[in-house]
Coordinates of C-alpha atoms in Angstrom, one line a residue:
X38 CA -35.8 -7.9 -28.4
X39 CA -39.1 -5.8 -28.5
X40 CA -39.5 -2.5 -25.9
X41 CA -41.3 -4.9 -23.7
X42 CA -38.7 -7.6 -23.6
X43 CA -36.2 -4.9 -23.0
X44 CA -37.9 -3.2 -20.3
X45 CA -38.6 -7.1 -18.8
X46 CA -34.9 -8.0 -19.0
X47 CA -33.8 -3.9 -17.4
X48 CA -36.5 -5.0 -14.4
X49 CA -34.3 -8.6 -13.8
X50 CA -31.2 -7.1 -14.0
X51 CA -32.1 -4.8 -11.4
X52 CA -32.6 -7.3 -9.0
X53 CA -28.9 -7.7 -9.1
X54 CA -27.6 -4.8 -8.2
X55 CA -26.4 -5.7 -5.2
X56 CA -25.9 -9.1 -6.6
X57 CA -22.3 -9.5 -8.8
X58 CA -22.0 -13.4 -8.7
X59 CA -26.1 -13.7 -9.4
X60 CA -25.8 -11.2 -12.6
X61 CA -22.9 -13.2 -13.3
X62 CA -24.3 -16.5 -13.7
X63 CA -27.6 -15.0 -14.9
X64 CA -25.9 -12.9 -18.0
X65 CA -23.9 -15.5 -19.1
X66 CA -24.8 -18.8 -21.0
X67 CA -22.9 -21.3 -18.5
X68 CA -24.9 -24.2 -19.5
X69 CA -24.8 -24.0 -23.5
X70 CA -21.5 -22.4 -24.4
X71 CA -18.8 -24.5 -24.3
X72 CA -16.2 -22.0 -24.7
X73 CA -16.9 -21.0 -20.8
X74 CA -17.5 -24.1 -19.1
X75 CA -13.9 -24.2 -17.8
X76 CA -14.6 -24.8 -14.6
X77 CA -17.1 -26.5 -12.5
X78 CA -18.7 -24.8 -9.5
X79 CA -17.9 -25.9 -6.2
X80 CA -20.1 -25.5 -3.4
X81 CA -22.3 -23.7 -1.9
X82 CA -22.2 -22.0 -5.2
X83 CA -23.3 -25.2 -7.3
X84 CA -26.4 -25.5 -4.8
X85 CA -27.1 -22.0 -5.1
X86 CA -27.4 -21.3 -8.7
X87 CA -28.0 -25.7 -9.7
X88 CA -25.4 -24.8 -13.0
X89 CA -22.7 -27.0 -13.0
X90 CA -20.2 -24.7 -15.0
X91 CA -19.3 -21.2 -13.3
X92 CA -16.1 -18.8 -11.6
X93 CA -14.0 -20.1 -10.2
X94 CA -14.4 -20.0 -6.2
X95 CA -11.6 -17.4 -5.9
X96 CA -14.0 -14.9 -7.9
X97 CA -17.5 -16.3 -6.4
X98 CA -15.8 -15.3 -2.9
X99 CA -14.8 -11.5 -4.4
X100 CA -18.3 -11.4 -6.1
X101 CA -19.7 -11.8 -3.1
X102 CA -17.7 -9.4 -0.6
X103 CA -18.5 -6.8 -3.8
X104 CA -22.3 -7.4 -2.9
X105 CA -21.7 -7.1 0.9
X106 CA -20.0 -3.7 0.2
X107 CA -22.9 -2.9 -2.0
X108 CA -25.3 -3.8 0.8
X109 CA -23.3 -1.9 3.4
X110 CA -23.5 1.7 2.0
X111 CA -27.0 1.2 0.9
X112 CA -27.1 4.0 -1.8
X113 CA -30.3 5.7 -2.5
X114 CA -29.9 7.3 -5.3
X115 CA -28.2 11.1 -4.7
X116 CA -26.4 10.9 -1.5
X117 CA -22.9 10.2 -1.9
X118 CA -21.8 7.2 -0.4
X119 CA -17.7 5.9 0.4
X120 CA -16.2 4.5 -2.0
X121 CA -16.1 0.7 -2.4
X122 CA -12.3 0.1 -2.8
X123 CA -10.8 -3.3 -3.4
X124 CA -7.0 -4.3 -4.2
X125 CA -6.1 -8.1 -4.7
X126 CA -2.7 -9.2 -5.0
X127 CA -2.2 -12.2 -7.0
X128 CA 0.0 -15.0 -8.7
X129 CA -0.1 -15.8 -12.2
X130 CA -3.0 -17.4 -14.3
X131 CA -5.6 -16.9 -12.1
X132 CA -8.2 -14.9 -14.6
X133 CA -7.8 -10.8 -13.3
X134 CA -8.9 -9.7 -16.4
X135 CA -12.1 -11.9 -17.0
X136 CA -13.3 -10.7 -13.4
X137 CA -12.4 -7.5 -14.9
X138 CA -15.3 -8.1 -17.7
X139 CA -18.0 -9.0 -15.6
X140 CA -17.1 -6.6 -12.9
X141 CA -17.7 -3.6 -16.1
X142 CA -20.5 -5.8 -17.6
X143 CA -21.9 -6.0 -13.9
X144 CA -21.9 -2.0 -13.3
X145 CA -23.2 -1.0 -17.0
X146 CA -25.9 -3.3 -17.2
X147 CA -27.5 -2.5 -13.4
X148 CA -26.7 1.1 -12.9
X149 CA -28.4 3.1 -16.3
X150 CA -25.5 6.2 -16.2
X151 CA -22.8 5.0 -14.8
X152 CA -19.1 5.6 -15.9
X153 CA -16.1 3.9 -16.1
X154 CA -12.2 4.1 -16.8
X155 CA -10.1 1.1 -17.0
X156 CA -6.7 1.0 -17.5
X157 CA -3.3 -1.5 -17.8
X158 CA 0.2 -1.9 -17.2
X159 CA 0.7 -1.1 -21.4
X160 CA -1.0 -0.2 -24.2
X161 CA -0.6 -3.9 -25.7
X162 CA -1.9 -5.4 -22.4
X163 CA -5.0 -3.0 -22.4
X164 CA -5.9 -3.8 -25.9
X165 CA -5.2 -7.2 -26.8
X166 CA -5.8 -9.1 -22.7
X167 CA -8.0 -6.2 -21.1
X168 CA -9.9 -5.2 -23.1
X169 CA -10.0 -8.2 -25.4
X170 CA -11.5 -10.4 -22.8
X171 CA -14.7 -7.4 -22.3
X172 CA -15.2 -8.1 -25.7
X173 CA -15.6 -11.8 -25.6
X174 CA -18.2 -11.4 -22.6
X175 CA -20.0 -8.8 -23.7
X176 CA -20.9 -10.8 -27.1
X177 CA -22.3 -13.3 -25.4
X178 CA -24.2 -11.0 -22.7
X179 CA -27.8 -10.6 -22.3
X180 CA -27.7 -7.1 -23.0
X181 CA -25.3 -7.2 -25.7
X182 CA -27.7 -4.8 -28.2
X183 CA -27.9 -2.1 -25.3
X184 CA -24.3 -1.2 -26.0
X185 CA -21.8 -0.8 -28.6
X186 CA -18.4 -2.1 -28.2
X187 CA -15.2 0.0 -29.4
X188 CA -12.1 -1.9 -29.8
X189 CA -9.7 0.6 -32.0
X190 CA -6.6 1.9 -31.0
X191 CA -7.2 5.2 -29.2
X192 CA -11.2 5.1 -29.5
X193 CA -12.0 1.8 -26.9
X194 CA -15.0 2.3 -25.3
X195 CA -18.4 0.3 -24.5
X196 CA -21.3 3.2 -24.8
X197 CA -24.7 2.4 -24.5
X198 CA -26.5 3.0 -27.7
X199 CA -28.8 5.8 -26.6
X200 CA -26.4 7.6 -24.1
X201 CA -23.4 7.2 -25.6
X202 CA -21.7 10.5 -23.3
X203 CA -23.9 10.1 -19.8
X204 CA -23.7 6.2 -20.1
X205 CA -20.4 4.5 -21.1
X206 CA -17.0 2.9 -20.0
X207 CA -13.4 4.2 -21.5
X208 CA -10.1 1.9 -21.8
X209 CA -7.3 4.3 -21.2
X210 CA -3.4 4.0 -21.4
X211 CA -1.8 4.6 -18.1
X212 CA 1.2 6.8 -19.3
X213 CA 1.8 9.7 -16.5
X214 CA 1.4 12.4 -19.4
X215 CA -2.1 10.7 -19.5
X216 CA -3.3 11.3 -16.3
X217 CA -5.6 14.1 -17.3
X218 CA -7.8 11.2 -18.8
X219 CA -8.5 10.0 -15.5
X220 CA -10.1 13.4 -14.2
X221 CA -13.2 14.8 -14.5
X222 CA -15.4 11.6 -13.8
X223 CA -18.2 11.9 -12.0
X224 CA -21.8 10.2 -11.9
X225 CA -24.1 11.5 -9.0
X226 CA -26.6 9.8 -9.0
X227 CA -24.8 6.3 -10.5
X228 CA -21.5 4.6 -10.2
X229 CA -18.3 6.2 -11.0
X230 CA -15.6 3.5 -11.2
X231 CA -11.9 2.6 -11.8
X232 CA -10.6 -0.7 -12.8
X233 CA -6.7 -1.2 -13.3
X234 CA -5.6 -4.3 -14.6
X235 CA -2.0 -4.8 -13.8
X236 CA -1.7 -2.3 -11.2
X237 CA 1.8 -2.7 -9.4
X238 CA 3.0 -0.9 -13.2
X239 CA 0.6 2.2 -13.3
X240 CA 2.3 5.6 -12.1
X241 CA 1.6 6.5 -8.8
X242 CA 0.4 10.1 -10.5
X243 CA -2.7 7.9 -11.9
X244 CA -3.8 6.8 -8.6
X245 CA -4.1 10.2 -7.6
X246 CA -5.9 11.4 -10.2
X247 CA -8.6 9.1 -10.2
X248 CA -9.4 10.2 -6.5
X249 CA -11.4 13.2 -7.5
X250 CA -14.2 10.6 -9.9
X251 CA -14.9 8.9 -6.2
X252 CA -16.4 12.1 -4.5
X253 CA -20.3 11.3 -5.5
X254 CA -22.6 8.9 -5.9
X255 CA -21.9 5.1 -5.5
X256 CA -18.2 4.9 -6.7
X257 CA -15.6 1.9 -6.8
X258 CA -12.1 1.3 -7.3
X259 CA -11.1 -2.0 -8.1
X260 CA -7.2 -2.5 -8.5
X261 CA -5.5 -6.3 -9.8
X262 CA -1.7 -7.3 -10.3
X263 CA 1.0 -9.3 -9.8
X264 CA 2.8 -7.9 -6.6
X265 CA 6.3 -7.1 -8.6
X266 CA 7.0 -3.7 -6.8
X267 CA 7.6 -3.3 -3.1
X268 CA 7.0 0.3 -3.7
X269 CA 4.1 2.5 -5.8
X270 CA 0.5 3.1 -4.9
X271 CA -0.3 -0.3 -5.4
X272 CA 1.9 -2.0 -3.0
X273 CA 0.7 0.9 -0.1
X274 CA -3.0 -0.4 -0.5
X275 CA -2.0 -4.1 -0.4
X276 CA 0.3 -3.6 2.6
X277 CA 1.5 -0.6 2.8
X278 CA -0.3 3.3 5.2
X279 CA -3.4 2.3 2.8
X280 CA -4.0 -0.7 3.6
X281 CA -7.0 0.3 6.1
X282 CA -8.9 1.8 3.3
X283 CA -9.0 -1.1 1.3
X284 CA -10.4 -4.7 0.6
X285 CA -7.1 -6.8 0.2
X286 CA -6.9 -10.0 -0.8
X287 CA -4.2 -11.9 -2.0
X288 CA -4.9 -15.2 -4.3
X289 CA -2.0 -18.0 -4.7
X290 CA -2.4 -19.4 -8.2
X291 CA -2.4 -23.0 -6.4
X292 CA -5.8 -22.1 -5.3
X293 CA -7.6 -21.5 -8.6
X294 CA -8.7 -23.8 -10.8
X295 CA -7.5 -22.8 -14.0
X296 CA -3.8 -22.9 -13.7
X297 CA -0.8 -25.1 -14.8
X298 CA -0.2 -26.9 -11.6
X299 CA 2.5 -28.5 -13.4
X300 CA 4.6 -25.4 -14.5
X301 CA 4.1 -24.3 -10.8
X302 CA 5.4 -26.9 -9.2
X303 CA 8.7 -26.4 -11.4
X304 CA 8.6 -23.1 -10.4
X305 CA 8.6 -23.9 -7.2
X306 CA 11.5 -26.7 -7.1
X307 CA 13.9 -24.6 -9.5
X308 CA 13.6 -21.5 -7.5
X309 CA 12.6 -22.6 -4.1
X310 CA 9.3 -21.7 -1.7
X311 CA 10.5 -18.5 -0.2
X312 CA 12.0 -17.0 -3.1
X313 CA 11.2 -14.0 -4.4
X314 CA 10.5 -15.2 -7.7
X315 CA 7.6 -17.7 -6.3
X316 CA 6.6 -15.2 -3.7
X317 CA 5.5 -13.0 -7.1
X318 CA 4.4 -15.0 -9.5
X319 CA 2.7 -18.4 -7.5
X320 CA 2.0 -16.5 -4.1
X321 CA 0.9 -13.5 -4.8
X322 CA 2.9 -11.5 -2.2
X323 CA 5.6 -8.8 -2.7
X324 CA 8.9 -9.6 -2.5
X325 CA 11.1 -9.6 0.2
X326 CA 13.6 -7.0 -1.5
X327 CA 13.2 -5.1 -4.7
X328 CA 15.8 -4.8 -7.0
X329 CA 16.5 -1.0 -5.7
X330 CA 15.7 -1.4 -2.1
X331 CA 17.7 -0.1 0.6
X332 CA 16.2 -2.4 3.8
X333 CA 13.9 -5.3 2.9
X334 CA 10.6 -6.0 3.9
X335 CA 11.3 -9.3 5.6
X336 CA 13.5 -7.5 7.7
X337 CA 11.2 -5.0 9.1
X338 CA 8.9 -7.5 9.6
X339 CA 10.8 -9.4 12.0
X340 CA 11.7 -6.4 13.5
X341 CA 8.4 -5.7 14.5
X342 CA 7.9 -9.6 15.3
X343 CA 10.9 -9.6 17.5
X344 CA 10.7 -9.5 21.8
X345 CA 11.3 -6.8 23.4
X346 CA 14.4 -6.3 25.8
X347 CA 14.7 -4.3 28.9
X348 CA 18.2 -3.1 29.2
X349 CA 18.2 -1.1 32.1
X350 CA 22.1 -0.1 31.0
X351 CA 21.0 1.4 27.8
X352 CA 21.2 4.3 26.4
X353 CA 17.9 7.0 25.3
X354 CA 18.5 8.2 22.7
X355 CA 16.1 10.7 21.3
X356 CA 15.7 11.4 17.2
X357 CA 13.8 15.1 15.8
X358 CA 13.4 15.6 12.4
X359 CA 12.1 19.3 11.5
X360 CA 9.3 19.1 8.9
X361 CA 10.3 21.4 5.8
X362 CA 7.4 21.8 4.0
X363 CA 3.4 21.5 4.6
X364 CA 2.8 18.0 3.8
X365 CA 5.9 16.9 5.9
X366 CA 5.3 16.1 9.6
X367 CA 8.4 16.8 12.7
X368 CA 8.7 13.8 14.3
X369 CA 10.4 13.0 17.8
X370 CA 11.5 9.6 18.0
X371 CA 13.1 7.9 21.2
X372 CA 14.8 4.9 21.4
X373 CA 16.3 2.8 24.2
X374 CA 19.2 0.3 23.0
X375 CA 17.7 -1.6 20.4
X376 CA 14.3 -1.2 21.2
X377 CA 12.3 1.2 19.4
X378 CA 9.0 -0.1 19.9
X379 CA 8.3 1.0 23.9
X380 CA 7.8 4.6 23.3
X381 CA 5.4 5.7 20.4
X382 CA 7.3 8.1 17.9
X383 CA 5.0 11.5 18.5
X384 CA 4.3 13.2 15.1
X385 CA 3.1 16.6 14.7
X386 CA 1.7 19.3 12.0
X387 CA 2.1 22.9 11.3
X388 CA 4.7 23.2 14.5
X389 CA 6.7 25.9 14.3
X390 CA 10.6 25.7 15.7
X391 CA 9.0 27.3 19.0
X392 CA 6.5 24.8 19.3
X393 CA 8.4 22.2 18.6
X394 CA 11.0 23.1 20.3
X395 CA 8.4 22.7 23.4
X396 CA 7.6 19.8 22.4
X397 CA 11.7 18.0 22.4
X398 CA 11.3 19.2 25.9
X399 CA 8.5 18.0 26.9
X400 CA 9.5 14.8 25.6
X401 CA 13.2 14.7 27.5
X402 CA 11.9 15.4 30.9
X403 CA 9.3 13.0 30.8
X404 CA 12.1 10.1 30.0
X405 CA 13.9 12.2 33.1
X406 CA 11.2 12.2 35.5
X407 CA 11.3 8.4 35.0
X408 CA 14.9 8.4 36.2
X409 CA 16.1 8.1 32.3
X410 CA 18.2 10.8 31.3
X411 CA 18.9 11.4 27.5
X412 CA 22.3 9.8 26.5
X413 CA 21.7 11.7 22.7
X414 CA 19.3 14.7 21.2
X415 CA 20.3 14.1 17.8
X416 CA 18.9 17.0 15.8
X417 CA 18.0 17.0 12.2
X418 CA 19.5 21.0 11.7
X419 CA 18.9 21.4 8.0
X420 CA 16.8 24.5 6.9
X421 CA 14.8 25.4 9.8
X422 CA 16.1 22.9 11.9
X423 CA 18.6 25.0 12.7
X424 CA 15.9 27.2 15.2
X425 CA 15.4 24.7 17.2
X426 CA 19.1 23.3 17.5
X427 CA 19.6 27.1 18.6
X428 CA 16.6 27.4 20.9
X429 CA 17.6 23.7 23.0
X430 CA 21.0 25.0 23.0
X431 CA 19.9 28.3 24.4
X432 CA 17.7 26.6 26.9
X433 CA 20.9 24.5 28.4
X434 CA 19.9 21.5 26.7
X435 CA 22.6 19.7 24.6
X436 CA 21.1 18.7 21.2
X437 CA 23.6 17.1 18.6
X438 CA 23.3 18.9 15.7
X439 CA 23.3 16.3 12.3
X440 CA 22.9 17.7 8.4
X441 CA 21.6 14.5 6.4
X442 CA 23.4 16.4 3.6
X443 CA 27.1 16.6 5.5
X444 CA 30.5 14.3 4.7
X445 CA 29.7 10.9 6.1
X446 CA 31.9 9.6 8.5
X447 CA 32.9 6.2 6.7
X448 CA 33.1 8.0 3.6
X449 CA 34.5 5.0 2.1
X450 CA 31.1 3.5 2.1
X451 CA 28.5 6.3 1.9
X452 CA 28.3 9.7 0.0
X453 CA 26.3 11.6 2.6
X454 CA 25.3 11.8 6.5
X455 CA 21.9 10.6 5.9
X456 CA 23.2 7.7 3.7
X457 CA 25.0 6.7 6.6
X458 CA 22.5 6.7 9.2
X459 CA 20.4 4.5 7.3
X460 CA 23.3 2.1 6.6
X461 CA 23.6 1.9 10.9
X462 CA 19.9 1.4 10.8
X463 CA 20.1 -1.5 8.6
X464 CA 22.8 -3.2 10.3
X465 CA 21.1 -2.7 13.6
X466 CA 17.8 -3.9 11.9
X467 CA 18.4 -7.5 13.1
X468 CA 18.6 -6.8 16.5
X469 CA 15.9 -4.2 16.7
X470 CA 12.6 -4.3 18.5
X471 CA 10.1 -1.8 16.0
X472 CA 6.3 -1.4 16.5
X473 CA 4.3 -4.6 16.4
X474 CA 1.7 -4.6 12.9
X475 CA -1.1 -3.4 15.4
X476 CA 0.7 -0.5 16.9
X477 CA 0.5 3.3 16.4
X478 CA 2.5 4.3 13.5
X479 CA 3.6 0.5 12.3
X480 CA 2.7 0.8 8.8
X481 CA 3.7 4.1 8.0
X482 CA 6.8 3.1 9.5
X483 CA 7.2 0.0 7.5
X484 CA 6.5 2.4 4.6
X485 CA 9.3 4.7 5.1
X486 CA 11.6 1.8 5.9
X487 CA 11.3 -0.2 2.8
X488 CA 10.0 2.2 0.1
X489 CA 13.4 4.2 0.1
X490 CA 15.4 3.2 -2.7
X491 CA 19.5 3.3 -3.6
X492 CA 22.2 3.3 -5.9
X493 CA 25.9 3.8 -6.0
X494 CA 28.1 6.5 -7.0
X495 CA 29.4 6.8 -10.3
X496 CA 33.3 7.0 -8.6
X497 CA 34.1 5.2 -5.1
X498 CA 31.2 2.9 -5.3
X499 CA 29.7 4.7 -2.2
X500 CA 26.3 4.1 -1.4
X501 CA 23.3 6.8 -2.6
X502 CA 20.3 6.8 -1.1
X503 CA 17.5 8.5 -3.1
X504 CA 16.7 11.7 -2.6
X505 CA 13.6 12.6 -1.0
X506 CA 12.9 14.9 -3.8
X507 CA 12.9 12.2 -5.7
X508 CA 10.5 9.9 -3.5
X509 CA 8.0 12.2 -3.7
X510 CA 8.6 13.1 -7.3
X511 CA 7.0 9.4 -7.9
X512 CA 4.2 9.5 -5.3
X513 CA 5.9 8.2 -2.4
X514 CA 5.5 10.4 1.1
X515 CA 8.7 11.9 2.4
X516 CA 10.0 9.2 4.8
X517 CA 9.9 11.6 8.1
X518 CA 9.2 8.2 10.9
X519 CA 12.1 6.8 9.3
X520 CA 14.4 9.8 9.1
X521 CA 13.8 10.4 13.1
X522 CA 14.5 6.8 14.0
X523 CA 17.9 7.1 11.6
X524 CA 18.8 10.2 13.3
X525 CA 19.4 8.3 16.7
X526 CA 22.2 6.1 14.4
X527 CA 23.8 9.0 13.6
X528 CA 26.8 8.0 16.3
X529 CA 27.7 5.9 19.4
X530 CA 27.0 7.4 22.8
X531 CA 27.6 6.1 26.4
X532 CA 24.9 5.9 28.4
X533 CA 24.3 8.4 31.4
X534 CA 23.9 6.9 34.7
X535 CA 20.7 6.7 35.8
X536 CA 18.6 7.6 39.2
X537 CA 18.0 3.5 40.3
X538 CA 22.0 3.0 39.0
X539 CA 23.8 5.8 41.7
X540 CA 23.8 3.8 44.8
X541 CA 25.2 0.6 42.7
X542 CA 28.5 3.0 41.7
X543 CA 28.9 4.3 45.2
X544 CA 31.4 3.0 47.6
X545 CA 30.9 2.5 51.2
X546 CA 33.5 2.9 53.7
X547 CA 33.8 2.6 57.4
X548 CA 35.8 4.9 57.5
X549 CA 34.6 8.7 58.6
X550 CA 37.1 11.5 58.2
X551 CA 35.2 13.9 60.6
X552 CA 35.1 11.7 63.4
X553 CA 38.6 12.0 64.3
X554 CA 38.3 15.8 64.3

């Protein structure tokens, strides 16, 4: 092309910058390359754009909500703007990673400056599917001669020809020694952006990374994958204490154009609708269980589906875990008979054993001041909770001290207190009432519930929960909603009688010994 022709196609492709699906159709040549003309457009789209060949209506609809996020934030230029962040959950076959193409082709071609890091599950899937497939589309862009395309092992890159540093998009391998890779991204006064392709596999460390390339300009994160895990980053943005900061979708293969209907449907016979194994791969939901999960997801969400109860003859019982370290938050959870969704769990910040100590008060003689006594304190007294065991105690309360680390009591079946405590709160799990999806603290909840993971001892068989160490060691937050609510499993009380119950137990006679004197 000559300068002018150049600077003619830089002003059309500017009218699409809030405009994925239009630079889309625009870019490509849908009406005279064969190779692409997969599927026909359904409508509005065919009307819209009068091309008969197009995406697929899954990723006209994703195109679109991209352009409506675009239009939202409005960004002028040098004021930073949120990020535009969008996780979709999907089945097999449905054509993540030519979305992926456009959505880089898309950014580079109407934001001069902008930079970009993509990433997959593995190496082989970033070069030969990722990757691959941005090659293919960009050879038959319009702006194919802006940029040069990179596809060696270890240099793969897309880098406009006369800003090869300021202006340019890098494929990098997800491995957690990698992370450093991610860093350091920033483009003020363009688009700084993530795409991972296959994102239920990248380490949670990645994810955290990236966070510091979406503090300027106009940046986006745009996260694809089967839903394999029911734990990780990925799963906490699709349905997990993220959720509210992203777009999520979640795209059965049935739905898109381009699959094997065929091999579905045997999918679906062999192994069954509700099976995991559909769920995955045809569904695109996560599973009800993974492999290593303690309690499964199906069973926390009928919990918080389930009716609540009154039992007016059961007991309150009253959990406190005692935060550790600065991320970590106490947590006073109470709990009446099987319903723990009445009374919000109240979680606090930075409390010393004083304050918080204030705070179990508080909590007990509001239930008492209702004419509900507290039938159990149970008291996490690890560490520091130890101050505040000694400070109720000292105050004439009566808190039952518990050490998550101590002998379980059926040591035939669990290695430690803690382990034990979650077993009861499984087995109770059927019967339990838990916050509704809509409630104060129901996803984090449903987070600590089913992201904890187990194992078995090496001798005995006894069940291991894992450490929380460990959970955070991989990116998940210490489960402190859940460790509160396991505390009040910790053992059976009896209820205390309460205020409205005394004249029920009392016997009346005719009777009166002080008449006769």
């Amino acid at each position: 092309m000559t300068a002018k022709e150049d600077a003619e196609l830089a002003g059309i492709l500017g009218e699409y910058y809030a405009d994925p699906l239009g630079y889309v159709m625009f870019s490509f040549p849908w009406d005279t390359y064969a190779p692409i003309q997969l599927v026909e457009l359904e409508e509005p789209y065919a009307s819209r754009f009068g091309c008969k060949y197009g995406p697929d209506a899954w990723a006209c609809e994703f195109l679109d909500s991209v352009a409506e996020e675009v239009k939202e934030r409005n960004f002028d230029g040098h004021s930073a703007v949120d990020p535009i962040q969008m996780a979709t959950a999907s089945g097999h076959g449905i054509g993540k990673s030519v979305l992926v193409a456009w959505l880089i082709k898309w950014i580079m071609d109407t934001r001069p400056f902008s930079k970009g890091t993509v990433t997959a599950n593995t190496a082989e899937q970033l070069k030969t599917k990722t990757w691959a497939e941005l090659g293919k589309w960009h050879k038959i862009s319009a702006t194919e001669h802006w940029f040069t395309y990179n596809s060696g092992r270890g240099a793969m890159n897309l880098a406009h020809k006369k800003h090869k540093e300021e202006w340019r998009c890098d494929a990098q391998t997800c491995r957690e020694e990698n992370s450093e890779a991610f860093a350091g991204q920033h483009a003020a006064s363009a688009t700084s952006f993530y795409i991972f392709d296959e994102a239920s596999a990248v380490p949670d460390k990645i994810f955290e990374v990236r966070e510091g390339g979406t503090t300027d300009g106009e940046p986006m994160v745009f996260d694809f994958g089967n839903p394999t895990r029911n734990s990780g980053r990925f799963f906490e943005q699709c349905a997990g204490r993220f959720r509210h900061r992203y777009k999520v979708r979640n795209i059965d293969s049935r739905s898109v154009a381009i699959t094997n209907k065929t091999r579905i449907q045997a999918w679906i016979e062999d192994y069954g609708e509700e099976s995991d194994f559909v769920k995955v791969r045809v569904r695109g939901m996560f599973p009800s269980a993974g492999s290593l999960q303690f309690i499964p997801s199906d069973m926390v969400d009928e919990a918080m589906q389930r009716e609540t109860i009154e039992d007016s003859h059961a007991p309150l019982l009253i959990g406190v875990d005692v935060a550790r370290f600065g991320d970590n938050e106490s947590v006073i959870f109470p709990r009446i008979g099987y319903d723990a969704r009445s009374w919000p769990a109240r979680r606090y910040q930075g409390l010393d054993t004083v304050q918080l100590t204030g705070k179990v008060i508080e909590c007990v003689r509001e239930f008492k001041s209702r004419g509900v006594p507290c039938s159990g304190l149970f008291v996490d007294g690890g560490g520091v909770g130890g101050g505040v065991v000694d400070q109720l105690r000292s105050l004439g309360y009566a808190p039952i001290e518990v050490q998550f680390g101590g002998k379980a009591v059926n040591g035939k079946t669990y290695r430690y207190r803690s382990d034990e405590m979650w077993g009861n709160m499984k087995d109770a799990m059927p019967k339990l009432c838990l916050p509704m999806r809509n409630e104060t603290n129901a996803l984090d909840l449903k987070s600590d519930l089913t992201q904890r993971e187990f194992g078995y001892t090496l001798q005995g068989n006894k069940v291991h929960l894992e450490p929380k160490k460990d959970m955070v060691a991989r990116g998940v937050a210490s489960p402190d909603l859940a460790d509160a609510l396991a505390l009040t499993f910790a053992q059976e009380v009896s209820p205390m009688i309460r205020a409205d119950q005394i004249a029920h137990t009392m016997t009346i006679h005719e009777y009166d010994p002080l008449e006769a004197a």
